[in-house]
mmCIF file of N, CA and C in Angstrom:
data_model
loop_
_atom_site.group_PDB
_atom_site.id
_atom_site.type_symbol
_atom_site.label_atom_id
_atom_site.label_comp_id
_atom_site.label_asym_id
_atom_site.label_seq_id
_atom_site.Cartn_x
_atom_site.Cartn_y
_atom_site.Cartn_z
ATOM 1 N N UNK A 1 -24.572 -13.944 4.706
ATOM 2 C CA UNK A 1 -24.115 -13.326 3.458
ATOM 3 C C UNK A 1 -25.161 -13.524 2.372
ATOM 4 N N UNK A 2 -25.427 -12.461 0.929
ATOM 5 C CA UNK A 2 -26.260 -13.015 0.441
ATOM 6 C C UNK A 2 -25.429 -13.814 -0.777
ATOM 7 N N UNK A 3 -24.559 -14.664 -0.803
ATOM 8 C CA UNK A 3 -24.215 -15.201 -1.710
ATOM 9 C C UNK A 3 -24.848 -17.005 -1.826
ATOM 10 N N UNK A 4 -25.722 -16.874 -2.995
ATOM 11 C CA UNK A 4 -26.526 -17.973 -3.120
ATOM 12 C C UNK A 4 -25.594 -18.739 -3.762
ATOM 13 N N UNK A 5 -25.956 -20.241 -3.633
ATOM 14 C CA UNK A 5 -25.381 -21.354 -4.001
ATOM 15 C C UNK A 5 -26.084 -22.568 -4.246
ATOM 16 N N UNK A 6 -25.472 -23.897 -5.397
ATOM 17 C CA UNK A 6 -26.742 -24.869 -4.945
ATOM 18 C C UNK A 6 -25.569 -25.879 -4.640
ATOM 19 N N UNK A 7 -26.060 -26.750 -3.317
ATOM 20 C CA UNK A 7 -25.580 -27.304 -2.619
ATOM 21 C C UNK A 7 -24.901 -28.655 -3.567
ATOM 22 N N UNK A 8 -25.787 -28.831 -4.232
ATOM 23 C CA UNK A 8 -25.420 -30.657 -4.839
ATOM 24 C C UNK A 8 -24.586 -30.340 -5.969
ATOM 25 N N UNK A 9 -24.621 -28.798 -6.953
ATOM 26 C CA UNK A 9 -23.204 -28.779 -7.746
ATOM 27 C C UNK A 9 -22.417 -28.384 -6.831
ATOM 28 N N UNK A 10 -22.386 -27.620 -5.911
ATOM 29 C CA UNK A 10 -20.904 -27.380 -5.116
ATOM 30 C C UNK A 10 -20.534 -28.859 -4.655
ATOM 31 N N UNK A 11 -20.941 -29.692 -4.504
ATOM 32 C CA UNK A 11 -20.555 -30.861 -3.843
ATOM 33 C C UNK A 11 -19.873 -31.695 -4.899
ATOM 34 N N UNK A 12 -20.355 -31.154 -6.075
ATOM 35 C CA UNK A 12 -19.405 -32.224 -7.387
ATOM 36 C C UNK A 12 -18.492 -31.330 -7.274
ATOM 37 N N UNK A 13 -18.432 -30.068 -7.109
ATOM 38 C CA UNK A 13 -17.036 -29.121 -7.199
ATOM 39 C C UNK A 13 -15.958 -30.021 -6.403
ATOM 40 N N UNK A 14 -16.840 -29.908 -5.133
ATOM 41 C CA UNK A 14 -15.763 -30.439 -4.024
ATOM 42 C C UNK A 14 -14.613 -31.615 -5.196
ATOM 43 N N UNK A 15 -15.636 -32.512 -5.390
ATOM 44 C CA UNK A 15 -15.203 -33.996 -5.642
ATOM 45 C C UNK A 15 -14.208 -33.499 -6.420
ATOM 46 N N UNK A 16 -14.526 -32.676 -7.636
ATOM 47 C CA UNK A 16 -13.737 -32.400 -8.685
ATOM 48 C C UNK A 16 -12.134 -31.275 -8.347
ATOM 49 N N UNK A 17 -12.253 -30.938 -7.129
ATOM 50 C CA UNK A 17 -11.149 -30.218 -6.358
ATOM 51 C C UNK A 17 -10.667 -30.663 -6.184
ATOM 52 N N UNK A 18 -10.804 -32.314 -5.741
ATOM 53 C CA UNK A 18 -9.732 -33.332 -5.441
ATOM 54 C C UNK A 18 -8.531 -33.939 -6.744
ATOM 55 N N UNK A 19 -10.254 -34.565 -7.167
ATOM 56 C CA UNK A 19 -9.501 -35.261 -8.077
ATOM 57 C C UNK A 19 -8.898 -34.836 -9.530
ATOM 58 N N UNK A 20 -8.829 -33.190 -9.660
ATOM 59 C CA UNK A 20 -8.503 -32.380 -10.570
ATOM 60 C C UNK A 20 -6.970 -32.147 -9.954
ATOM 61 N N UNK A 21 -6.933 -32.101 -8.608
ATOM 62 C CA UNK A 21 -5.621 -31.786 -8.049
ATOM 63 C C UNK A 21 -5.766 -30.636 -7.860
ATOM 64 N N UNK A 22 -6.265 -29.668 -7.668
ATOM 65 C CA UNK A 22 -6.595 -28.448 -7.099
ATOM 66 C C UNK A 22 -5.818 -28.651 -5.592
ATOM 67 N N UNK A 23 -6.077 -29.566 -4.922
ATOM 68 C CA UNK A 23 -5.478 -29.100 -3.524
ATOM 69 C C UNK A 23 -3.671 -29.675 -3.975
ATOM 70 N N UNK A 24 -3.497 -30.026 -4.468
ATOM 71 C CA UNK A 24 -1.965 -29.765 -4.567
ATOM 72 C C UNK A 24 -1.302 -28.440 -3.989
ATOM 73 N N UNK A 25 -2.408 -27.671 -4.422
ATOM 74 C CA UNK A 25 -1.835 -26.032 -4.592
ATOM 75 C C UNK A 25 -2.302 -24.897 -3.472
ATOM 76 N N UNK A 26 -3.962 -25.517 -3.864
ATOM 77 C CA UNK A 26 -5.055 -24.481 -2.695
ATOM 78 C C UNK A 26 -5.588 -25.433 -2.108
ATOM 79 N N UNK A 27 -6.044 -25.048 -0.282
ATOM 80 C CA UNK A 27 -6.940 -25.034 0.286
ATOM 81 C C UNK A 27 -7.877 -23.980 0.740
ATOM 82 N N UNK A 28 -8.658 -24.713 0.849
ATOM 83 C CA UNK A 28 -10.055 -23.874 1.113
ATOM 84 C C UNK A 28 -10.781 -24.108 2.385
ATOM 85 N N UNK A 29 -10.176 -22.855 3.756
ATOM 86 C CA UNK A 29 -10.679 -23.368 4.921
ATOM 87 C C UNK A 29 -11.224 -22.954 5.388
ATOM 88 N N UNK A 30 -12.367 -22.409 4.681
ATOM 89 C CA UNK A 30 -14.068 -21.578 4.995
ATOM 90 C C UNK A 30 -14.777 -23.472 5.023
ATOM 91 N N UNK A 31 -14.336 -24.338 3.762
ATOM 92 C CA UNK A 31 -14.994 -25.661 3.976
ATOM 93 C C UNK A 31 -14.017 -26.585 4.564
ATOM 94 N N UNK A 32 -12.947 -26.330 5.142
ATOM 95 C CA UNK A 32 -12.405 -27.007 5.957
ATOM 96 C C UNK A 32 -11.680 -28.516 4.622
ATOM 97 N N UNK A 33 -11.563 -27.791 4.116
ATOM 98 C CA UNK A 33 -10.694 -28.104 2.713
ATOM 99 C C UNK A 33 -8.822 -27.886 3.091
ATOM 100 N N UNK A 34 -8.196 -29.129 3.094
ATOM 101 C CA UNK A 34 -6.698 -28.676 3.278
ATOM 102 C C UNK A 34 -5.842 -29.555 2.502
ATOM 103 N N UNK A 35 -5.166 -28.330 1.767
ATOM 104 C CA UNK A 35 -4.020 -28.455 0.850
ATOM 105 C C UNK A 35 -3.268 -27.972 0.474
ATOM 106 N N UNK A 36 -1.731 -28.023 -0.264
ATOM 107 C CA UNK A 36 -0.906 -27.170 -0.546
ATOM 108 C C UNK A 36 -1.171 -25.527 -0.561
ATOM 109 N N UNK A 37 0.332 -24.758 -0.355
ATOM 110 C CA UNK A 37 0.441 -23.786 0.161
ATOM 111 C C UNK A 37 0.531 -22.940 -0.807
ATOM 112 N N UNK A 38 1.332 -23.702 -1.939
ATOM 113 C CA UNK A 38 1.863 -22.831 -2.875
ATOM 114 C C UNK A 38 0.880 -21.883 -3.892
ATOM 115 N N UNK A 39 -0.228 -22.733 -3.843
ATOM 116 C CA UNK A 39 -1.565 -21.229 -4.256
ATOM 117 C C UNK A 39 -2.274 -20.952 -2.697
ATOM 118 N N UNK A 40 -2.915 -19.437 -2.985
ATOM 119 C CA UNK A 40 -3.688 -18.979 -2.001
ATOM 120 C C UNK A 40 -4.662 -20.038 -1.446
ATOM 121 N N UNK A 41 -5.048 -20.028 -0.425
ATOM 122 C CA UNK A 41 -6.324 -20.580 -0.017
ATOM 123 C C UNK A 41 -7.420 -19.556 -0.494
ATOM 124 N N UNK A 42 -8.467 -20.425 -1.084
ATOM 125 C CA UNK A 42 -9.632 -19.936 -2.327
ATOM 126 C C UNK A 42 -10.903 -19.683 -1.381
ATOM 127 N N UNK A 43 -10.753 -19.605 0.024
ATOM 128 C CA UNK A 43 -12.426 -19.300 0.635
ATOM 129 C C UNK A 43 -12.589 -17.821 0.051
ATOM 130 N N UNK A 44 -12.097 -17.119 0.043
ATOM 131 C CA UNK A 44 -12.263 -15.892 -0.776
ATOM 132 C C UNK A 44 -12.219 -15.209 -2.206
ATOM 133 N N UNK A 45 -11.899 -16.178 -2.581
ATOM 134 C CA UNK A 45 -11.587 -15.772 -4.525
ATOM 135 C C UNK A 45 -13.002 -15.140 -4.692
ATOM 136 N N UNK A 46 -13.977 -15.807 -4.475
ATOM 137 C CA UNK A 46 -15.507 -14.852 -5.069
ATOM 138 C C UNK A 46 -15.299 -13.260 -4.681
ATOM 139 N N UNK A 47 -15.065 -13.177 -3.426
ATOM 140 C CA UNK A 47 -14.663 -11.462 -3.521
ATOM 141 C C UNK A 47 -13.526 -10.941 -3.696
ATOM 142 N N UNK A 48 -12.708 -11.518 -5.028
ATOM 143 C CA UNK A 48 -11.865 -10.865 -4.965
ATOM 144 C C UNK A 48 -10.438 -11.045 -4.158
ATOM 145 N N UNK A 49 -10.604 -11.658 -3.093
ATOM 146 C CA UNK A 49 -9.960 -11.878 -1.635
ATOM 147 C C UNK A 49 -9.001 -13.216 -1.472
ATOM 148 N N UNK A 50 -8.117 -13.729 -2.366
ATOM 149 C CA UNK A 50 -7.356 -15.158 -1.861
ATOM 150 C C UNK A 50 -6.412 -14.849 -0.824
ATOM 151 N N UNK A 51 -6.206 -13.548 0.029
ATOM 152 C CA UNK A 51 -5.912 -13.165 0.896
ATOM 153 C C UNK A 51 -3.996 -12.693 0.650
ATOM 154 N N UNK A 52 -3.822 -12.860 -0.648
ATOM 155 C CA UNK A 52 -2.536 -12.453 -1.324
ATOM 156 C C UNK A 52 -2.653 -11.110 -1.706
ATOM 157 N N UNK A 53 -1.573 -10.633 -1.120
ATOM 158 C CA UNK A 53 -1.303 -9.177 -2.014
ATOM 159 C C UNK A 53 -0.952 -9.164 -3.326
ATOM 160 N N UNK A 54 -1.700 -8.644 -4.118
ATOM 161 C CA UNK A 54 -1.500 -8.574 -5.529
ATOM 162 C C UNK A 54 -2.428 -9.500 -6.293
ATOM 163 N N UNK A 55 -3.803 -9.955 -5.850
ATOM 164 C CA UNK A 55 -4.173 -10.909 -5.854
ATOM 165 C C UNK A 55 -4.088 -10.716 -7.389
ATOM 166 N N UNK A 56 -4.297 -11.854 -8.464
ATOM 167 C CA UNK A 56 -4.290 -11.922 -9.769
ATOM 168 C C UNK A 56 -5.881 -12.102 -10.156
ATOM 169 N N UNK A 57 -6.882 -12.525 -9.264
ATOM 170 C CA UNK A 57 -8.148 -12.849 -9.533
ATOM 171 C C UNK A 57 -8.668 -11.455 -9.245
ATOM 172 N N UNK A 58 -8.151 -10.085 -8.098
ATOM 173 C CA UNK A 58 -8.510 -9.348 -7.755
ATOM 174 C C UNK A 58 -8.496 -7.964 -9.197
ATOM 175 N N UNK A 59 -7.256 -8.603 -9.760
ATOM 176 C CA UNK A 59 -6.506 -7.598 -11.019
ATOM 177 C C UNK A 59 -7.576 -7.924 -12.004
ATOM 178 N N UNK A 60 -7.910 -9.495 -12.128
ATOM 179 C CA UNK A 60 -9.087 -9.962 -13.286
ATOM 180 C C UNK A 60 -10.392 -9.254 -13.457
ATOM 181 N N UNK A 61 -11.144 -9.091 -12.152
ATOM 182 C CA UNK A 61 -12.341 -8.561 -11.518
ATOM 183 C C UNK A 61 -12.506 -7.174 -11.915
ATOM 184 N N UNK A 62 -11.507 -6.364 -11.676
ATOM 185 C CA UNK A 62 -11.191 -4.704 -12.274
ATOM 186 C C UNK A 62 -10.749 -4.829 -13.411
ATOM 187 N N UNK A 63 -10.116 -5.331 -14.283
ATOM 188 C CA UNK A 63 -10.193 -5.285 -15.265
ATOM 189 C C UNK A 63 -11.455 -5.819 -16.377
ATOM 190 N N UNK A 64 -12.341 -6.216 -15.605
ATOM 191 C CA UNK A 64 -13.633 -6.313 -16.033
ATOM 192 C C UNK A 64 -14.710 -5.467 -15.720
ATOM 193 N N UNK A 65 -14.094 -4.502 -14.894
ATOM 194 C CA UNK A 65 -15.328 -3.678 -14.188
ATOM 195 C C UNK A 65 -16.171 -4.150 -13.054
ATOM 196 N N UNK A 66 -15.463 -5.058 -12.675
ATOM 197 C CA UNK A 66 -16.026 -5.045 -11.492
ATOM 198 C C UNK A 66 -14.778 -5.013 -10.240
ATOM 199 N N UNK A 67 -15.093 -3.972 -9.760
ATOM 200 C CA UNK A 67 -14.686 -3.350 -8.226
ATOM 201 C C UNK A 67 -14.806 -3.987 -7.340
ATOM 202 N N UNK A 68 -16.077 -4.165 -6.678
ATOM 203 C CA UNK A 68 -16.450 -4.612 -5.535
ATOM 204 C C UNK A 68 -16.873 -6.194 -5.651
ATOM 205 N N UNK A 69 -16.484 -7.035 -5.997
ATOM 206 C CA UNK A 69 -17.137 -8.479 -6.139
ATOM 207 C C UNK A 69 -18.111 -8.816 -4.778
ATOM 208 N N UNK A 70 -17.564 -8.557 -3.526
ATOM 209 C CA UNK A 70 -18.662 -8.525 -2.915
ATOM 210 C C UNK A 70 -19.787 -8.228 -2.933
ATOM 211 N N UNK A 71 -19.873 -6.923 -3.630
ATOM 212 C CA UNK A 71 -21.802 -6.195 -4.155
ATOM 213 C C UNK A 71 -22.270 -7.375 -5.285
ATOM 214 N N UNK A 72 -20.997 -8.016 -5.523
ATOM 215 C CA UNK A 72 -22.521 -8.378 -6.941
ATOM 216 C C UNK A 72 -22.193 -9.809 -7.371
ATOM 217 N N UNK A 73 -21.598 -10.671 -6.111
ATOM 218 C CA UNK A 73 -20.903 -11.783 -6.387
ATOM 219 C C UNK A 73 -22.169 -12.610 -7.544
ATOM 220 N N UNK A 74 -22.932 -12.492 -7.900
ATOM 221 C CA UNK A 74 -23.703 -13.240 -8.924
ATOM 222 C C UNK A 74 -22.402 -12.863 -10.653
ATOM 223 N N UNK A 75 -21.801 -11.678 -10.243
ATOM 224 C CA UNK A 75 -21.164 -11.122 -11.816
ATOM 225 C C UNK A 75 -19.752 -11.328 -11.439
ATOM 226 N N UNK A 76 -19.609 -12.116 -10.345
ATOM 227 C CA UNK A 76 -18.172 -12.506 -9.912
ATOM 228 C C UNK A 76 -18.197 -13.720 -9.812
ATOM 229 N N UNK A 77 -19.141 -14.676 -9.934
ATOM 230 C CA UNK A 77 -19.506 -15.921 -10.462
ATOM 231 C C UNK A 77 -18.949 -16.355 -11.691
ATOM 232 N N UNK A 78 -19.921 -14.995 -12.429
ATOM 233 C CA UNK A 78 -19.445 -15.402 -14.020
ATOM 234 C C UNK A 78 -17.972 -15.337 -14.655
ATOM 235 N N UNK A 79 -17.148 -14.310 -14.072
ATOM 236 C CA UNK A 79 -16.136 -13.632 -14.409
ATOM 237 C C UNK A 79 -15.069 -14.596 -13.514
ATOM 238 N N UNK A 80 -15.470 -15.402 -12.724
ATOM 239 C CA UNK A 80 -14.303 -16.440 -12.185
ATOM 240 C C UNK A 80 -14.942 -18.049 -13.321
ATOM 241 N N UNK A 81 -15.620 -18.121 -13.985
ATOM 242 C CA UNK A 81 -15.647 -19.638 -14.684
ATOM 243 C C UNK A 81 -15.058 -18.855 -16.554
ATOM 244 N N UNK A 82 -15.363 -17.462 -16.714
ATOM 245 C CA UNK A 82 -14.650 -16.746 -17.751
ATOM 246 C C UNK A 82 -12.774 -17.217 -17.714
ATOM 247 N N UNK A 83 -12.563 -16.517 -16.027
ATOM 248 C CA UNK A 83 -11.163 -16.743 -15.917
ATOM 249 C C UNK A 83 -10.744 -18.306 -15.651
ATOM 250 N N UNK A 84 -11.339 -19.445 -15.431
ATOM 251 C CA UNK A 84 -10.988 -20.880 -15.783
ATOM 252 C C UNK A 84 -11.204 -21.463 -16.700
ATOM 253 N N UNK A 85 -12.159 -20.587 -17.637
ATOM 254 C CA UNK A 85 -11.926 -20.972 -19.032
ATOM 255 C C UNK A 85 -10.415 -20.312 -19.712
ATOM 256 N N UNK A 86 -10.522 -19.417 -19.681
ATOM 257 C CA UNK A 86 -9.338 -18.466 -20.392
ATOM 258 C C UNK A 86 -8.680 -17.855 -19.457
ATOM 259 N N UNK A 87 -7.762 -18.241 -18.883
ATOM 260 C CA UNK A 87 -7.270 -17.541 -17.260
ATOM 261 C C UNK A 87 -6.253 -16.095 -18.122
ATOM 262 N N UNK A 88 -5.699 -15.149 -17.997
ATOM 263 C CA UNK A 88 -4.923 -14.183 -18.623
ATOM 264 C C UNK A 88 -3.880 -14.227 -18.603
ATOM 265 N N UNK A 89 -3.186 -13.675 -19.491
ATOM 266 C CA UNK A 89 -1.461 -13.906 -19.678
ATOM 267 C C UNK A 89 -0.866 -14.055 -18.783
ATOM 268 N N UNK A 90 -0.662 -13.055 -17.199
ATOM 269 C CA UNK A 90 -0.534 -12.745 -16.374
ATOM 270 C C UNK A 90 -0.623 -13.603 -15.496
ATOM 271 N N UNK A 91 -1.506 -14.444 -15.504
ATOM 272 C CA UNK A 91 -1.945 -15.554 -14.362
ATOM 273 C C UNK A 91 -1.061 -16.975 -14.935
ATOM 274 N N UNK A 92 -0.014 -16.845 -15.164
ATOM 275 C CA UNK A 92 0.664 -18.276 -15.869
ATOM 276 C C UNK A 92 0.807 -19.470 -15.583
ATOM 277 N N UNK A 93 0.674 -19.424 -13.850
ATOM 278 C CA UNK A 93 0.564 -21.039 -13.665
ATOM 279 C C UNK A 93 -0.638 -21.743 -13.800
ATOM 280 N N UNK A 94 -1.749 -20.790 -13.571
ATOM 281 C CA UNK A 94 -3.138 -21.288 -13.775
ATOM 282 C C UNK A 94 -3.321 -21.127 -15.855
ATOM 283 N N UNK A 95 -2.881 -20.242 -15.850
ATOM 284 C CA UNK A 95 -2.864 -20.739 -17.937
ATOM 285 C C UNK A 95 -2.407 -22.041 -18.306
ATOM 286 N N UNK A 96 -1.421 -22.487 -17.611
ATOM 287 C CA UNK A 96 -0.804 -23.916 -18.032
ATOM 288 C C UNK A 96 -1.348 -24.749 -17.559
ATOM 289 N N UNK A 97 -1.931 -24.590 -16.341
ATOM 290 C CA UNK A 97 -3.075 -25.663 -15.359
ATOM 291 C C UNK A 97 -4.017 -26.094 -16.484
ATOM 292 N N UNK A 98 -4.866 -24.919 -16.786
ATOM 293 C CA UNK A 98 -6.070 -24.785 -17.541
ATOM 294 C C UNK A 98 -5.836 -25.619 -18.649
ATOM 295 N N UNK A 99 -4.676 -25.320 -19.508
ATOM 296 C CA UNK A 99 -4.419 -26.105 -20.675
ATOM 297 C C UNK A 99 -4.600 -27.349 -20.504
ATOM 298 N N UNK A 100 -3.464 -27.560 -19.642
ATOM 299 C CA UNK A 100 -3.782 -29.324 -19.233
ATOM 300 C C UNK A 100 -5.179 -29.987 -18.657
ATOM 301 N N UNK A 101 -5.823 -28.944 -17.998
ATOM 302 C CA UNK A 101 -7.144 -29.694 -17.719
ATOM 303 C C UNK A 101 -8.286 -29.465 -19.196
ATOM 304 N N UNK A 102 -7.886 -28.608 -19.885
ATOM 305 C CA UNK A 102 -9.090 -28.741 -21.333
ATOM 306 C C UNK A 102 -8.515 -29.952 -21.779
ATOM 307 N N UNK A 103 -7.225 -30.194 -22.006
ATOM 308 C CA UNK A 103 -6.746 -31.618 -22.902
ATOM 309 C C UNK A 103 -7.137 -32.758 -21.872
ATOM 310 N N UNK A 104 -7.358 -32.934 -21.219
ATOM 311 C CA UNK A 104 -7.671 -34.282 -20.207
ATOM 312 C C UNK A 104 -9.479 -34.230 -20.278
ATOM 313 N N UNK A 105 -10.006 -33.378 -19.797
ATOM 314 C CA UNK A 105 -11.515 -33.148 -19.180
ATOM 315 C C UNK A 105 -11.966 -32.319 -20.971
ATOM 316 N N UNK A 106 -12.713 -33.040 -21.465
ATOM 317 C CA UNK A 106 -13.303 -32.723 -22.776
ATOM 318 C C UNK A 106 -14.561 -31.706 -22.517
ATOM 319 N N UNK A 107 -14.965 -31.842 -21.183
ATOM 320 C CA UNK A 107 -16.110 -31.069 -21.010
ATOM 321 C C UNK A 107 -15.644 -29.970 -20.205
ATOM 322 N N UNK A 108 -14.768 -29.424 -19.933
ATOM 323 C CA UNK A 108 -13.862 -28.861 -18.870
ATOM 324 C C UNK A 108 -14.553 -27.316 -18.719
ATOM 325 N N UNK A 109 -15.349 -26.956 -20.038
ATOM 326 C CA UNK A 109 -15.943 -25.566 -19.185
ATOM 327 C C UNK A 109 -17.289 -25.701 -19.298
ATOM 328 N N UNK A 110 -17.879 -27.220 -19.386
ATOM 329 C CA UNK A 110 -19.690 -27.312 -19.155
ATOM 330 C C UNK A 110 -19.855 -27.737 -17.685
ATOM 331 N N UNK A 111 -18.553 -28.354 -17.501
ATOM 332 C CA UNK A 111 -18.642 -29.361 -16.366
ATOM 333 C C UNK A 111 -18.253 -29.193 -15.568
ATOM 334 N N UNK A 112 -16.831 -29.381 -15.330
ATOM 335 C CA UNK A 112 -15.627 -28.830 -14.457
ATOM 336 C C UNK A 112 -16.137 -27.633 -14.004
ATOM 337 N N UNK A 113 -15.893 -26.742 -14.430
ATOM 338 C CA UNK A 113 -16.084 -25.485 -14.487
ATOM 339 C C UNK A 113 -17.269 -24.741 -13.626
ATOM 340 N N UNK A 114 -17.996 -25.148 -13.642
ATOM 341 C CA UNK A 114 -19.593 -24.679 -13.412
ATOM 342 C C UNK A 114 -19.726 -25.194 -11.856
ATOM 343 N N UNK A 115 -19.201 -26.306 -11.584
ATOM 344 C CA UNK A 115 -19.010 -27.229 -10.467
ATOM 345 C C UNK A 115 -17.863 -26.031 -9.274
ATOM 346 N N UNK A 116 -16.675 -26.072 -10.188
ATOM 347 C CA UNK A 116 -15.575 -25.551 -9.148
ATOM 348 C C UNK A 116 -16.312 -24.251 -8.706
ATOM 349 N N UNK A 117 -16.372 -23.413 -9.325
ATOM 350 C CA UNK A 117 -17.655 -21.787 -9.426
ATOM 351 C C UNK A 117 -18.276 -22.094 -8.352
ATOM 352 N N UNK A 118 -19.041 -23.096 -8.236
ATOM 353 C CA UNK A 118 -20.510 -22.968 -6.976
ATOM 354 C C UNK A 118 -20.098 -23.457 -6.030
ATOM 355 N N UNK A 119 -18.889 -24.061 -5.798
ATOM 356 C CA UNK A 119 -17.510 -24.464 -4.687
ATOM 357 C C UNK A 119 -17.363 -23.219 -4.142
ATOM 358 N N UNK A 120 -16.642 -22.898 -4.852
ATOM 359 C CA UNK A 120 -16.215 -21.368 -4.502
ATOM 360 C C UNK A 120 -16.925 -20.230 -4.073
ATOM 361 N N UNK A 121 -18.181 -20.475 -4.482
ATOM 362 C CA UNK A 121 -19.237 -19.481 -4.247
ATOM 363 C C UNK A 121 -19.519 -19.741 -2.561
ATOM 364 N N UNK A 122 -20.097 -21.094 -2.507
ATOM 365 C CA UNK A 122 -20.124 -21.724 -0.924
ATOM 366 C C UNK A 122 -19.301 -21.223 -0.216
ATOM 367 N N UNK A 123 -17.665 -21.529 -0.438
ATOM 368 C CA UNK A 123 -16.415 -20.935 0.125
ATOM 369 C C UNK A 123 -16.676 -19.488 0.622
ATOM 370 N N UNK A 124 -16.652 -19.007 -0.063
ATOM 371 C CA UNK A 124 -17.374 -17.660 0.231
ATOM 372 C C UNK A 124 -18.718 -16.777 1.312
ATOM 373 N N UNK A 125 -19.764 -17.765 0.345
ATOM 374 C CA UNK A 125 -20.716 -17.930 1.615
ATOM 375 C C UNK A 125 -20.140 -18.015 3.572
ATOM 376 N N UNK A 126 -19.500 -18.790 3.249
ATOM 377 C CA UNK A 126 -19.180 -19.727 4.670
ATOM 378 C C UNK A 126 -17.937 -18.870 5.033
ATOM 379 N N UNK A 127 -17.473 -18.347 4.446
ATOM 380 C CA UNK A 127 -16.244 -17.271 4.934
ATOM 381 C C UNK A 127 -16.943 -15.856 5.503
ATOM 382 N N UNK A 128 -17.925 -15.579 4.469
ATOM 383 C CA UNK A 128 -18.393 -14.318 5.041
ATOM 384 C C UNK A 128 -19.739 -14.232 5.963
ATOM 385 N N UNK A 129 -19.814 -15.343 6.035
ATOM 386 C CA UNK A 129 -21.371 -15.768 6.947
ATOM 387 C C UNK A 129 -21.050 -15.830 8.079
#
């Protein structure tokens, strides 16, 4: 696949997937990541793809103009650390997530953020590779 990644921030992602509680909800088993059911499994969020009908990340992506996240996952990068900064009305359990992780994590969209993204990007990689 050509979706580039750098190995040593995806690896703080990882860390920060844990201990953010992310797998409460999602696993991710492109990296052999396992956890709760009740969100999609995320090897696909970069394209668009948490493998849910109706996806809410898929609705985010087109409503930004981007269609195909697969053609241009570098602008589906940006537009998934946009939507964990400011997730949309629509997306409500992740709006209330988000809240609670800006009030805990002070650095939550220099840090957090940038980390989970190149997670996900990998995820991806390794799903479509």
């Amino acid at each position: 696949s050509g979706i580039k990644y750098d190995p040593q921030l995806a690896e703080k992602g990882k860390q920060y997937f844990s201990e953010i509680g992310c797998t409460a909800c999602h696993s991710i088993k492109s990296l052999g990541i396992s956890g709760g059911a009740v969100g999609p499994d995320l090897s696909k969020t970069l394209l668009g793809n948490p493998g849910a009908g109706g996806s809410v990340i898929g609705r985010f992506f087109k409503e930004k103009g981007l269609e195909n996240p697969a053609a241009d996952p570098q602008k589906a990068a940006e537009l998934l650390k946009e939507y964990l900064i400011n997730p949309p009305q629509y997306s409500t359990t992740m709006k209330t997530q988000v809240q609670a992780y800006k009030a805990t994590y002070s650095n939550w969209a220099t840090d957090q953020v940038p980390a989970l993204v190149e997670l996900l990007k990998e995820a991806a990689a390794k799903a479509s590779g």
